[in-house]
CSV table of C-alpha atoms in Angstrom, one decimal:
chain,number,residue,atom,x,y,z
A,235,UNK,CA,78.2,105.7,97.8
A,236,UNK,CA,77.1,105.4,101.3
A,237,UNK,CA,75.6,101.8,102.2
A,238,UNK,CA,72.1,103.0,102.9
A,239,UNK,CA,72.3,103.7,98.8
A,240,UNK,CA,72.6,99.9,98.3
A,241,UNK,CA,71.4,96.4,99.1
A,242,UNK,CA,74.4,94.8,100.6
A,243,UNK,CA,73.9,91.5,99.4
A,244,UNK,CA,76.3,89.1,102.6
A,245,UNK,CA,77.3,85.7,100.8
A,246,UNK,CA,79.5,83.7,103.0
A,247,UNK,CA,81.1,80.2,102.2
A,248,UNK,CA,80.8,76.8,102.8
A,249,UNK,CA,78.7,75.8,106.0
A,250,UNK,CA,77.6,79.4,106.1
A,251,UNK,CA,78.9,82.2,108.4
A,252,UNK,CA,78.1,82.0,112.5
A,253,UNK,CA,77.0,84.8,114.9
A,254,UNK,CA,80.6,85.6,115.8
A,255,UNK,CA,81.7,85.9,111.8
A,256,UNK,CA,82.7,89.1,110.7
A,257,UNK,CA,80.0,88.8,108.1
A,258,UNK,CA,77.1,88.3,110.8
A,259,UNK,CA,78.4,91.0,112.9
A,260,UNK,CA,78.1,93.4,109.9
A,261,UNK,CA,74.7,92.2,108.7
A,262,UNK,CA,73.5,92.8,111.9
A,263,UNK,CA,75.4,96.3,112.0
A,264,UNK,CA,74.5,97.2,108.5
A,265,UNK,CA,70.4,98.5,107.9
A,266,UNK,CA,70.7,97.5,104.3
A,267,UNK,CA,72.2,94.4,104.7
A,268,UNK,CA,71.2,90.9,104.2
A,269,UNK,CA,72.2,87.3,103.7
A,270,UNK,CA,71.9,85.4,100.9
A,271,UNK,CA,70.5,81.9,102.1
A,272,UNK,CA,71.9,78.7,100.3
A,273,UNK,CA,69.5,75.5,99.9
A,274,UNK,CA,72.3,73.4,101.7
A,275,UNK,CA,74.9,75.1,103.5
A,276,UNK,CA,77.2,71.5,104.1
A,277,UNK,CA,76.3,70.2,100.6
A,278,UNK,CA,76.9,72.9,98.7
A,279,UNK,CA,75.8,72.9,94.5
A,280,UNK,CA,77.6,75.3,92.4
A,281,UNK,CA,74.5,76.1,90.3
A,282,UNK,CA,72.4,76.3,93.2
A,283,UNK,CA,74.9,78.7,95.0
A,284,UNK,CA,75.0,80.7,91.6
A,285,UNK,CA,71.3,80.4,91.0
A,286,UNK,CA,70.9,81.8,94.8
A,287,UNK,CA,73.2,85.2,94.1
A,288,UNK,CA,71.7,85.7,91.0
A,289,UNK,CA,68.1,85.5,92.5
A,290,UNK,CA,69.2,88.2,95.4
A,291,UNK,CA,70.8,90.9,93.3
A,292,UNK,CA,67.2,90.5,90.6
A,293,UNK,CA,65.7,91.0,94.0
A,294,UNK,CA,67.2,94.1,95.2
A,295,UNK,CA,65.6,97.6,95.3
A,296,UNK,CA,68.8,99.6,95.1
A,297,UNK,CA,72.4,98.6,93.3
A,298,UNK,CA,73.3,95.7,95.1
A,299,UNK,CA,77.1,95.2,97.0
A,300,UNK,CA,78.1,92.3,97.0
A,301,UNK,CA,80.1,91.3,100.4
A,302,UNK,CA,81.4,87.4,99.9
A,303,UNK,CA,83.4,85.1,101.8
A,304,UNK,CA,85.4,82.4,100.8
A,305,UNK,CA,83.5,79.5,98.6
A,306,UNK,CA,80.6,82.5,98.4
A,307,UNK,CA,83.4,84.3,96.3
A,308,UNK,CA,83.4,81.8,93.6
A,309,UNK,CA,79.8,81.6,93.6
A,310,UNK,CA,79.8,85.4,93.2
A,311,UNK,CA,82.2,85.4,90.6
A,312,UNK,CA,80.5,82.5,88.6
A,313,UNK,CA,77.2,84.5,89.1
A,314,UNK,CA,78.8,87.8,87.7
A,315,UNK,CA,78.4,87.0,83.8
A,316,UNK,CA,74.6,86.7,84.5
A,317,UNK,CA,73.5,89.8,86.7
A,318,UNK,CA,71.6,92.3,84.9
A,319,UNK,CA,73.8,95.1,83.5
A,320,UNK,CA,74.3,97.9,86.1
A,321,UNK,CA,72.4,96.0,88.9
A,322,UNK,CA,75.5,95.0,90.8
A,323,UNK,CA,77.9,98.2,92.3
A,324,UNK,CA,80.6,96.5,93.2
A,325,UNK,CA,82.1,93.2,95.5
A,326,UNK,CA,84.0,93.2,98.4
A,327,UNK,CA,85.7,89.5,98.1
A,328,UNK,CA,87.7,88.1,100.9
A,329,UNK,CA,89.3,84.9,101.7
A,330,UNK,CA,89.0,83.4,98.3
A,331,UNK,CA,89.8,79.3,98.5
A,332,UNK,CA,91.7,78.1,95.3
A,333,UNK,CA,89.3,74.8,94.8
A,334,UNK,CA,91.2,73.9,92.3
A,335,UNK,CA,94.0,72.7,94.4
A,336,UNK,CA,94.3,68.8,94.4
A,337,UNK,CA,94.1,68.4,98.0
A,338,UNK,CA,90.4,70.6,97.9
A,339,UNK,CA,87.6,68.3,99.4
A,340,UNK,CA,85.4,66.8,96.3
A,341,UNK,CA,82.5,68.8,97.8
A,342,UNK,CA,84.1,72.0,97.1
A,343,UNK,CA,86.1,71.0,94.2
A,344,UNK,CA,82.5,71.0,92.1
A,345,UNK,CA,82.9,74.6,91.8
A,346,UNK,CA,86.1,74.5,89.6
A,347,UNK,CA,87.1,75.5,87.8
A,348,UNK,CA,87.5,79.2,88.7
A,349,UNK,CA,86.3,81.9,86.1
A,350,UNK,CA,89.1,84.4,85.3
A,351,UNK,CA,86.9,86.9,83.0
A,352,UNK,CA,86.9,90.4,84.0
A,353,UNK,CA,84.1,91.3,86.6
A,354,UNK,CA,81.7,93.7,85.0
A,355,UNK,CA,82.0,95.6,88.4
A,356,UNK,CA,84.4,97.5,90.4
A,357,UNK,CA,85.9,95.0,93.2
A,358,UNK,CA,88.2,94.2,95.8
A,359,UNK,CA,90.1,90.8,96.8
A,360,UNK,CA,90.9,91.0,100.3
A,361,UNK,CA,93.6,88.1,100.9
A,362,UNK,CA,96.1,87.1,103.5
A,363,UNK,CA,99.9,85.5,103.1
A,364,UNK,CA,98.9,82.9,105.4
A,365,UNK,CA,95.4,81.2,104.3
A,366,UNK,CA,95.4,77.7,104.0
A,367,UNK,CA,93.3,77.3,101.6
A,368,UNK,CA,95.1,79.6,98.4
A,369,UNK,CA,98.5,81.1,98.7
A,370,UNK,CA,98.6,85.0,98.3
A,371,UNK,CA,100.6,85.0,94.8
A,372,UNK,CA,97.6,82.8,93.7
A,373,UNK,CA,94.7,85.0,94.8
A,374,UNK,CA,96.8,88.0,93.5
A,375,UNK,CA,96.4,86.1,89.8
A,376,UNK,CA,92.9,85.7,89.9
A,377,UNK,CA,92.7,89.4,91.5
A,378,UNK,CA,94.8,90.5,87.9
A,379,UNK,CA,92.3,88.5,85.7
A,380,UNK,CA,89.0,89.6,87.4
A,381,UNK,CA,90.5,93.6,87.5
A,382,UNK,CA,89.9,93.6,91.0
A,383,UNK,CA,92.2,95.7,93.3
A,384,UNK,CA,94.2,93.1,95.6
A,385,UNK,CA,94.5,93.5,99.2
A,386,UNK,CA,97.1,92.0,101.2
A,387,UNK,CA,95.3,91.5,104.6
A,388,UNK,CA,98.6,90.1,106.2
A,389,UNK,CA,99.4,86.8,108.5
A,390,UNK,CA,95.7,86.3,108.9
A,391,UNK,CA,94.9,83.5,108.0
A,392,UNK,CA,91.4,82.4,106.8
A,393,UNK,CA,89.9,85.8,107.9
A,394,UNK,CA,87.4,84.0,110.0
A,395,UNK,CA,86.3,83.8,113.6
A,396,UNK,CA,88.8,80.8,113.5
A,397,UNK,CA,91.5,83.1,112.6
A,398,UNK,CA,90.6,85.9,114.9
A,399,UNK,CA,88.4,88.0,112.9
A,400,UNK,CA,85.1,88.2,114.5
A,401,UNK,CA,84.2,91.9,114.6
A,402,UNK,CA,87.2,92.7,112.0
A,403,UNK,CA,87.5,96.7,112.1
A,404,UNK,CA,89.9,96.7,109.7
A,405,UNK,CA,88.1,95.1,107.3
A,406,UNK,CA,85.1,97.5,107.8
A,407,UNK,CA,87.2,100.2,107.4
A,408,UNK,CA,88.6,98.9,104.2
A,409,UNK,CA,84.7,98.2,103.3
A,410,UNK,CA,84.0,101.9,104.3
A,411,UNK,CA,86.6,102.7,101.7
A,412,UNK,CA,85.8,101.2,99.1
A,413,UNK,CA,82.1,102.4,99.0
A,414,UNK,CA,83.7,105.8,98.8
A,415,UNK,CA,84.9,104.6,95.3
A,416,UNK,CA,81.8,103.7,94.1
């Protein structure tokens, strides 16, 4: 699949994705591309969230590819038993946060619990050994559960412009490879 055969649906996380986030950088880059707005970006809902995926994928003209970012994985995956069949081509996931940690802020922790069904679509769980916010053995569990193909991303931390990863080449690449699966 090439990405002008799809609506790449951006869902980034919890206070939304700046201009120097990998995730702007590839809207911007990508024609088909386009965010997928939340009511409250700093008081996030998890129905709301869900509600706001499942709205964007009914509203695509083409499959749609899902490209998420931390707390707009969960919303993603808590969305996935209520796409239409067939409407969604895949996700690319990265940087999921385990809110189920006790230390998670109450604001996040709404979203728990995680689901760990099988995702009715190919997908990919891009993680890193040193994220504060899940530990790698973690992510690779929910990874197992959803049959998503888990990607160790390294020492890099969040995967965000805090971490580094502002244009993030290699993650585009690995983005570019996995449309070729699809």
């Amino acid at each position: 699949m090439k990405s002008a055969d799809c609506d790449i649906l951006v869902v980034p996380g919890y206070t939304n994705s700046g201009p120097d986030h990998w995730q702007s950088r590839w809207q911007e880059r990508l024609s088909t591309a386009r965010r997928v707005d939340q009511a409250s970006w700093d008081h996030p809902e998890p129905e709301a969230w869900r509600d706001a995926v499942i709205a964007a994928v009914q509203a695509a003209n083409r499959p749609a590819l899902l490209v998420a970012h931390s707390l707009g994985v969960i919303a993603c995956v808590q969305a996935a038993p209520y796409l239409p069949e067939g409407a969604v081509a895949g996700a690319f996931l990265v940087a999921l946060p385990d809110i189920e940690r006790p230390d998670t802020p109450a604001v996040l922790r709404s979203f728990a619990p995680i689901p760990r069904e099988p995702l009715p679509f190919p997908a990919v769980l891009v993680t890193s050994r040193t994220d504060p916010y899940t530990s790698y053995d973690r992510a690779g569990e929910f990874a197992a559960a959803w049959g998503a193909e888990l990607v160790d991303a390294g020492e890099s931390g969040h995967l965000n412009s805090e971490s580094g990863h502002g244009p993030w080449p290699e993650g585009l690449m690995r983005f570019a490879g996995f449309l070729r699966t699809l």
